[in-house]
Amino acid sequence: MFPTHRPRRLRNHSQLRRMVRENSVTTSDLIYPLFAAPGSGFAKEVTSMPGVYQLSVDKIVEEAKEVYDLGIPAIILFGIPAEKDDEATGAWHDHGIVQQATTAVKEAVGDLLVIVDTCLCEYTSHGHCGYLDVGDLTGRVLNDPTLELLKKTAVSQAQAGADVIAPSGMMDGFVQAIRSGLDEGGFEDLPILSYAAKYASSYYGPFRDVAESAPQFGDRRTYQMDPANGQEALKEIELDMAEGADMLMVKPALSYMDIIWRVKQATHLPVAAYNVSGEYAMVKAAALNGWIDEERVVMETMTSFKRAGADLILTYHAKDIARWLG
């Protein structure tokens, strides 16, 4: 009881605050997303995401070297293919854009961890994450046939040198299918970071600009999760764990910190939070207008993800954070 107990005693000195701090952000927590595009010497900034670019493979390698020099341990690669089709050929072809970028980065910066997004929406002509139910304009994806495409994609990415496979399509059984494909291909030691609780969120808009992956019709609510649901996330992570996931992701992060917390309490696996494009764009827009202190807001947000239970953070702010941390 006051005056015996005065919590402010531990706040009076900056070094004391530092010593008793419960959560902190380090570069070891960070994963930086990169977007590989065809061509050479190509770098196109995304209007809705200042500081984020579509990059040709040679530029991806330059960026990877910078990321590694900043002390960030990992990148995650997304692809923008030259052509799209109903078979998502660019996702699983040996010479797909992500496969090319993966091999090039591993040859140039072997110690940098390359995580690959294993999904089909960037590569299909309709922008959905698999085979569509013909005539269904809601965007209903046929689950089981799509699993075979995801398996092919994961194995192709593994053969290109990927360090971690990260399936994001929210198909039922996708972890099991990919795990079996990897094991059969001799990649039994390759870990899977599953987008285990991925919501049908409005925060993805700018990502679809950079990845050029907006659905041509319908939406993704038949396979991504309803933002109103929390208990369902625990069911999803239980299934993914049973199927062989090594790490679990919650996406988005900012509006889903309760889900990050619940997932962390329900598993001993590492939990990743994806600080998505819309979250990034809002901070950037406010900072560019002088409405907020960008560094303080970003670091407060990252700390909140850690406080909620995230072990890893995928964020477009990663390079800035590494510089701020010095």
Coordinates of C-alpha atoms in Angstrom, one line a residue:
M1 CA 0.0 0.0 0.0
F2 CA 1.1 3.6 -0.6
P3 CA 3.3 5.2 0.6
T4 CA 5.3 2.0 1.3
H5 CA 5.0 0.9 -2.3
R6 CA 6.0 3.4 -4.9
P7 CA 6.3 1.9 -8.4
R8 CA 7.9 5.1 -9.7
R9 CA 11.1 4.3 -7.8
L10 CA 12.0 2.0 -10.6
R11 CA 11.4 4.7 -13.3
N12 CA 13.6 7.5 -12.0
H13 CA 16.7 6.6 -13.9
S14 CA 17.1 5.7 -17.6
Q15 CA 19.6 2.9 -16.8
L16 CA 17.3 1.5 -14.1
R17 CA 14.4 1.5 -16.5
R18 CA 16.6 -0.3 -19.0
M19 CA 17.6 -2.9 -16.4
V20 CA 14.0 -3.8 -15.4
R21 CA 12.5 -3.6 -18.9
E22 CA 10.5 -6.8 -19.5
N23 CA 10.6 -6.8 -23.3
S24 CA 13.0 -5.5 -25.9
V25 CA 13.4 -5.6 -29.7
T26 CA 16.6 -6.6 -31.3
T27 CA 17.7 -7.2 -34.9
S28 CA 17.5 -10.9 -34.2
D29 CA 13.7 -10.6 -34.0
L30 CA 13.4 -9.2 -37.6
I31 CA 12.5 -10.7 -41.0
Y32 CA 12.6 -8.3 -43.9
P33 CA 10.2 -8.9 -46.9
L34 CA 11.5 -8.5 -50.4
F35 CA 9.7 -8.6 -53.8
A36 CA 11.5 -10.2 -56.7
A37 CA 10.6 -9.1 -60.3
P38 CA 11.8 -9.9 -63.8
G39 CA 14.5 -7.9 -65.5
S40 CA 17.9 -6.4 -64.6
G41 CA 18.8 -3.2 -62.8
F42 CA 15.1 -2.8 -62.0
A43 CA 13.8 -1.0 -58.9
K44 CA 10.3 0.4 -58.7
E45 CA 9.1 2.0 -55.6
V46 CA 5.5 1.2 -54.5
T47 CA 3.4 4.4 -54.2
S48 CA 1.4 3.1 -51.3
M49 CA 4.5 1.8 -49.4
P50 CA 7.2 4.4 -49.4
G51 CA 10.6 2.7 -49.2
V52 CA 9.4 -0.6 -50.5
Y53 CA 10.4 -1.7 -54.0
Q54 CA 9.8 -4.3 -56.7
L55 CA 13.4 -5.4 -57.4
S56 CA 15.1 -7.5 -60.1
V57 CA 17.2 -10.4 -58.9
D58 CA 20.5 -8.4 -59.1
K59 CA 18.9 -5.7 -57.0
I60 CA 17.5 -8.3 -54.6
V61 CA 21.1 -9.5 -54.0
E62 CA 22.3 -5.9 -53.3
E63 CA 19.4 -5.5 -50.8
A64 CA 20.2 -8.8 -49.2
K65 CA 23.8 -7.8 -48.6
E66 CA 22.6 -4.6 -47.0
V67 CA 20.2 -6.4 -44.8
Y68 CA 22.8 -8.9 -43.7
D69 CA 25.3 -6.0 -42.9
L70 CA 22.6 -4.4 -40.7
G71 CA 22.5 -7.5 -38.6
I72 CA 19.1 -8.7 -39.7
P73 CA 19.2 -12.5 -39.9
A74 CA 16.5 -13.3 -42.5
I75 CA 14.5 -12.1 -45.5
I76 CA 11.3 -13.5 -46.9
L77 CA 10.9 -13.6 -50.6
F78 CA 7.8 -12.9 -52.7
G79 CA 7.6 -13.1 -56.5
I80 CA 6.2 -11.1 -59.3
P81 CA 6.3 -13.3 -62.4
A82 CA 6.5 -12.1 -66.0
E83 CA 3.5 -14.1 -66.9
K84 CA 0.5 -15.6 -64.9
D85 CA -1.7 -18.6 -65.7
D86 CA -4.3 -20.8 -64.1
E87 CA -1.6 -23.4 -63.2
A88 CA 0.5 -20.9 -61.2
T89 CA 3.5 -22.1 -63.2
G90 CA 5.7 -19.3 -62.0
A91 CA 5.3 -20.5 -58.4
W92 CA 6.7 -24.0 -59.0
H93 CA 8.9 -23.8 -62.1
D94 CA 12.6 -24.4 -61.6
H95 CA 13.3 -21.0 -63.2
G96 CA 10.5 -19.1 -61.3
I97 CA 11.4 -15.7 -60.1
V98 CA 11.6 -16.7 -56.4
Q99 CA 13.7 -19.7 -57.2
Q100 CA 16.1 -17.4 -59.2
A101 CA 16.3 -14.9 -56.3
T102 CA 16.7 -17.6 -53.7
T103 CA 19.7 -19.2 -55.5
A104 CA 21.3 -15.8 -56.2
V105 CA 21.0 -14.6 -52.6
K106 CA 22.3 -17.9 -51.1
E107 CA 25.3 -17.7 -53.5
A108 CA 26.0 -14.1 -52.6
V109 CA 25.2 -14.1 -48.8
G110 CA 25.2 -17.7 -47.7
D111 CA 24.7 -16.9 -44.0
L112 CA 21.5 -14.9 -44.6
L113 CA 18.4 -17.0 -43.9
V114 CA 16.1 -17.1 -47.0
I115 CA 12.5 -17.7 -46.2
V116 CA 10.2 -18.2 -49.2
D117 CA 6.5 -17.4 -49.3
T118 CA 4.8 -20.5 -50.6
C119 CA 1.6 -19.4 -52.1
L120 CA 0.0 -19.2 -55.6
C121 CA -1.9 -15.9 -55.7
E122 CA 0.9 -13.9 -57.2
Y123 CA 1.2 -16.4 -60.0
T124 CA -2.4 -17.2 -61.0
S125 CA -4.2 -15.2 -63.7
H126 CA -7.2 -14.8 -61.4
G127 CA -5.3 -13.8 -58.3
H128 CA -6.6 -16.5 -56.0
C129 CA -4.5 -19.0 -54.1
G130 CA -5.2 -22.2 -56.1
Y131 CA -7.5 -23.9 -58.5
L132 CA -10.9 -22.3 -58.7
D133 CA -14.3 -23.9 -58.6
V134 CA -15.4 -23.3 -62.2
G135 CA -18.4 -20.9 -62.3
D136 CA -18.1 -19.8 -58.6
L137 CA -17.5 -16.1 -58.7
T138 CA -17.0 -15.9 -54.9
G139 CA -13.4 -17.1 -55.3
R140 CA -14.0 -20.5 -53.8
V141 CA -10.7 -22.4 -54.2
L142 CA -10.7 -26.2 -54.6
N143 CA -8.7 -27.3 -51.6
D144 CA -7.3 -30.7 -52.3
P145 CA -6.1 -30.2 -55.9
T146 CA -4.4 -27.0 -54.8
L147 CA -2.4 -29.0 -52.2
E148 CA -0.5 -30.7 -55.1
L149 CA 0.5 -27.4 -56.5
L150 CA 1.7 -26.2 -53.1
K151 CA 3.7 -29.4 -52.7
K152 CA 5.4 -28.9 -56.1
T153 CA 6.1 -25.2 -55.2
A154 CA 7.7 -26.0 -51.9
V155 CA 10.0 -28.7 -53.3
S156 CA 11.0 -26.4 -56.1
Q157 CA 11.9 -23.7 -53.7
A158 CA 13.8 -26.1 -51.5
Q159 CA 15.8 -27.3 -54.5
A160 CA 16.6 -23.6 -55.2
G161 CA 18.2 -23.3 -51.8
A162 CA 15.5 -22.0 -49.5
D163 CA 16.2 -22.2 -45.8
V164 CA 12.5 -22.0 -44.6
I165 CA 9.2 -22.8 -46.4
A166 CA 6.4 -20.4 -45.4
P167 CA 3.0 -21.5 -46.8
S168 CA 0.4 -18.7 -46.7
G169 CA -2.6 -19.9 -48.7
M170 CA -4.7 -21.2 -45.7
M171 CA -5.6 -24.4 -47.4
D172 CA -6.8 -27.2 -45.2
G173 CA -4.0 -29.7 -44.8
F174 CA -1.3 -27.6 -46.5
V175 CA 1.3 -28.1 -43.9
Q176 CA 0.9 -31.9 -44.1
A177 CA 1.0 -31.9 -47.9
I178 CA 4.2 -29.7 -48.0
R179 CA 5.8 -31.7 -45.2
S180 CA 5.3 -34.9 -47.1
G181 CA 6.6 -33.4 -50.3
L182 CA 9.7 -32.1 -48.6
D183 CA 10.4 -35.4 -46.9
E184 CA 9.9 -37.3 -50.1
G185 CA 12.3 -35.0 -51.8
G186 CA 15.0 -35.4 -49.2
F187 CA 14.4 -32.1 -47.4
E188 CA 13.2 -33.6 -44.1
D189 CA 15.4 -31.1 -42.2
L190 CA 13.8 -28.0 -43.9
P191 CA 11.5 -26.2 -41.4
I192 CA 8.0 -24.9 -42.2
L193 CA 6.9 -21.5 -40.9
S194 CA 3.1 -21.8 -41.4
Y195 CA 0.8 -18.8 -41.8
A196 CA -1.3 -20.6 -39.3
A197 CA -3.8 -17.8 -38.4
K198 CA -4.1 -15.6 -41.5
Y199 CA -7.1 -13.4 -41.5
A200 CA -9.1 -12.0 -44.5
S201 CA -8.0 -8.5 -43.5
S202 CA -8.4 -5.0 -45.0
Y203 CA -4.8 -4.3 -44.0
Y204 CA -3.4 -6.1 -47.1
G205 CA -4.3 -3.5 -49.7
P206 CA -0.8 -2.0 -50.3
F207 CA 0.7 -5.5 -50.4
R208 CA -1.5 -6.3 -53.4
D209 CA -0.1 -3.2 -55.1
V210 CA 3.5 -4.4 -54.7
A211 CA 2.8 -8.1 -55.3
E212 CA 0.3 -7.4 -58.1
S213 CA -1.9 -10.1 -56.6
A214 CA -5.3 -8.6 -56.1
P215 CA -8.1 -11.1 -56.9
Q216 CA -9.8 -10.4 -60.3
F217 CA -13.2 -11.2 -58.7
G218 CA -14.6 -12.2 -55.4
D219 CA -12.4 -12.2 -52.4
R220 CA -10.4 -14.6 -50.2
R221 CA -13.0 -15.1 -47.4
T222 CA -13.6 -18.7 -48.3
Y223 CA -10.1 -19.6 -47.2
Q224 CA -8.7 -16.8 -45.0
M225 CA -10.1 -16.4 -41.5
D226 CA -12.9 -14.2 -40.4
P227 CA -11.5 -11.2 -38.4
A228 CA -14.3 -11.7 -35.8
N229 CA -13.0 -15.2 -34.7
G230 CA -10.4 -15.9 -32.1
Q231 CA -11.0 -19.5 -30.9
E232 CA -10.8 -20.6 -34.6
A233 CA -7.2 -19.5 -34.6
L234 CA -6.4 -22.0 -31.9
K235 CA -8.0 -24.7 -33.9
E236 CA -5.9 -23.7 -36.9
I237 CA -2.6 -23.8 -35.0
E238 CA -3.4 -27.1 -33.4
L239 CA -4.0 -28.6 -36.8
D240 CA -0.8 -27.1 -38.2
M241 CA 1.3 -28.3 -35.3
A242 CA -0.1 -31.8 -35.7
E243 CA 0.8 -31.7 -39.4
G244 CA 4.4 -30.8 -38.7
A245 CA 4.7 -27.0 -38.6
D246 CA 7.9 -25.9 -36.9
M247 CA 6.9 -22.2 -36.5
L248 CA 3.6 -20.4 -36.5
M249 CA 2.5 -17.0 -37.8
V250 CA -0.3 -14.6 -37.0
K251 CA -1.2 -12.2 -39.8
P252 CA -1.9 -9.3 -39.5
A253 CA -0.3 -8.2 -36.2
L254 CA -1.4 -4.8 -35.0
S255 CA -5.2 -5.6 -34.7
Y256 CA -4.5 -9.2 -33.7
M257 CA -2.3 -8.9 -30.7
D258 CA -4.8 -10.8 -28.7
I259 CA -4.5 -13.7 -31.1
I260 CA -0.7 -13.5 -30.9
W261 CA -1.0 -13.8 -27.1
R262 CA -3.5 -16.7 -27.3
V263 CA -1.4 -18.6 -29.8
K264 CA 1.8 -18.1 -27.7
Q265 CA 0.0 -19.5 -24.7
A266 CA -1.2 -22.5 -26.6
T267 CA 2.2 -23.6 -28.1
H268 CA 5.8 -24.1 -27.4
L269 CA 6.7 -23.3 -31.0
P270 CA 8.2 -20.0 -32.1
V271 CA 5.5 -17.5 -33.0
A272 CA 5.9 -14.9 -35.7
A273 CA 3.8 -11.7 -36.2
Y274 CA 3.5 -10.2 -39.7
N275 CA 3.4 -6.4 -39.4
V276 CA 1.6 -6.1 -42.7
S277 CA 1.6 -3.5 -45.5
G278 CA -1.4 -1.5 -44.4
E279 CA 0.0 -1.1 -40.9
Y280 CA 3.3 0.1 -42.4
A281 CA 1.6 2.4 -44.9
M282 CA -0.4 4.2 -42.2
V283 CA 2.7 4.9 -40.1
K284 CA 4.6 6.1 -43.2
A285 CA 1.8 8.4 -44.2
A286 CA 1.4 9.9 -40.8
A287 CA 5.2 10.3 -40.5
L288 CA 5.5 12.0 -43.9
N289 CA 2.9 14.5 -42.9
G290 CA 4.7 15.2 -39.6
W291 CA 1.8 13.9 -37.5
I292 CA 3.9 11.4 -35.5
D293 CA 7.4 10.6 -34.5
E294 CA 8.1 7.6 -36.8
E295 CA 10.9 6.0 -34.8
R296 CA 9.1 6.2 -31.5
V297 CA 5.8 4.9 -32.9
V298 CA 7.5 2.0 -34.8
M299 CA 9.6 0.9 -31.8
E300 CA 6.6 1.1 -29.5
T301 CA 4.6 -1.0 -32.0
M302 CA 7.4 -3.6 -32.3
T303 CA 7.7 -3.8 -28.5
S304 CA 4.0 -4.4 -28.2
F305 CA 4.3 -7.3 -30.6
K306 CA 7.0 -8.8 -28.3
R307 CA 4.9 -8.1 -25.2
A308 CA 2.0 -9.9 -26.9
G309 CA 4.2 -13.0 -27.3
A310 CA 5.8 -12.7 -30.8
D311 CA 9.3 -14.3 -31.1
L312 CA 9.8 -13.1 -34.6
I313 CA 8.5 -10.0 -36.5
L314 CA 8.1 -9.7 -40.3
T315 CA 8.2 -6.0 -41.0
Y316 CA 8.9 -3.5 -43.8
H317 CA 10.4 -1.3 -41.1
A318 CA 13.2 -3.8 -40.4
K319 CA 16.1 -1.9 -42.0
D320 CA 15.1 1.3 -40.2
I321 CA 14.8 -0.5 -36.9
A322 CA 18.2 -2.0 -37.3
R323 CA 19.7 1.5 -37.9
W324 CA 17.9 2.9 -35.0
L325 CA 19.1 0.1 -32.7
G326 CA 22.6 1.0 -34.0

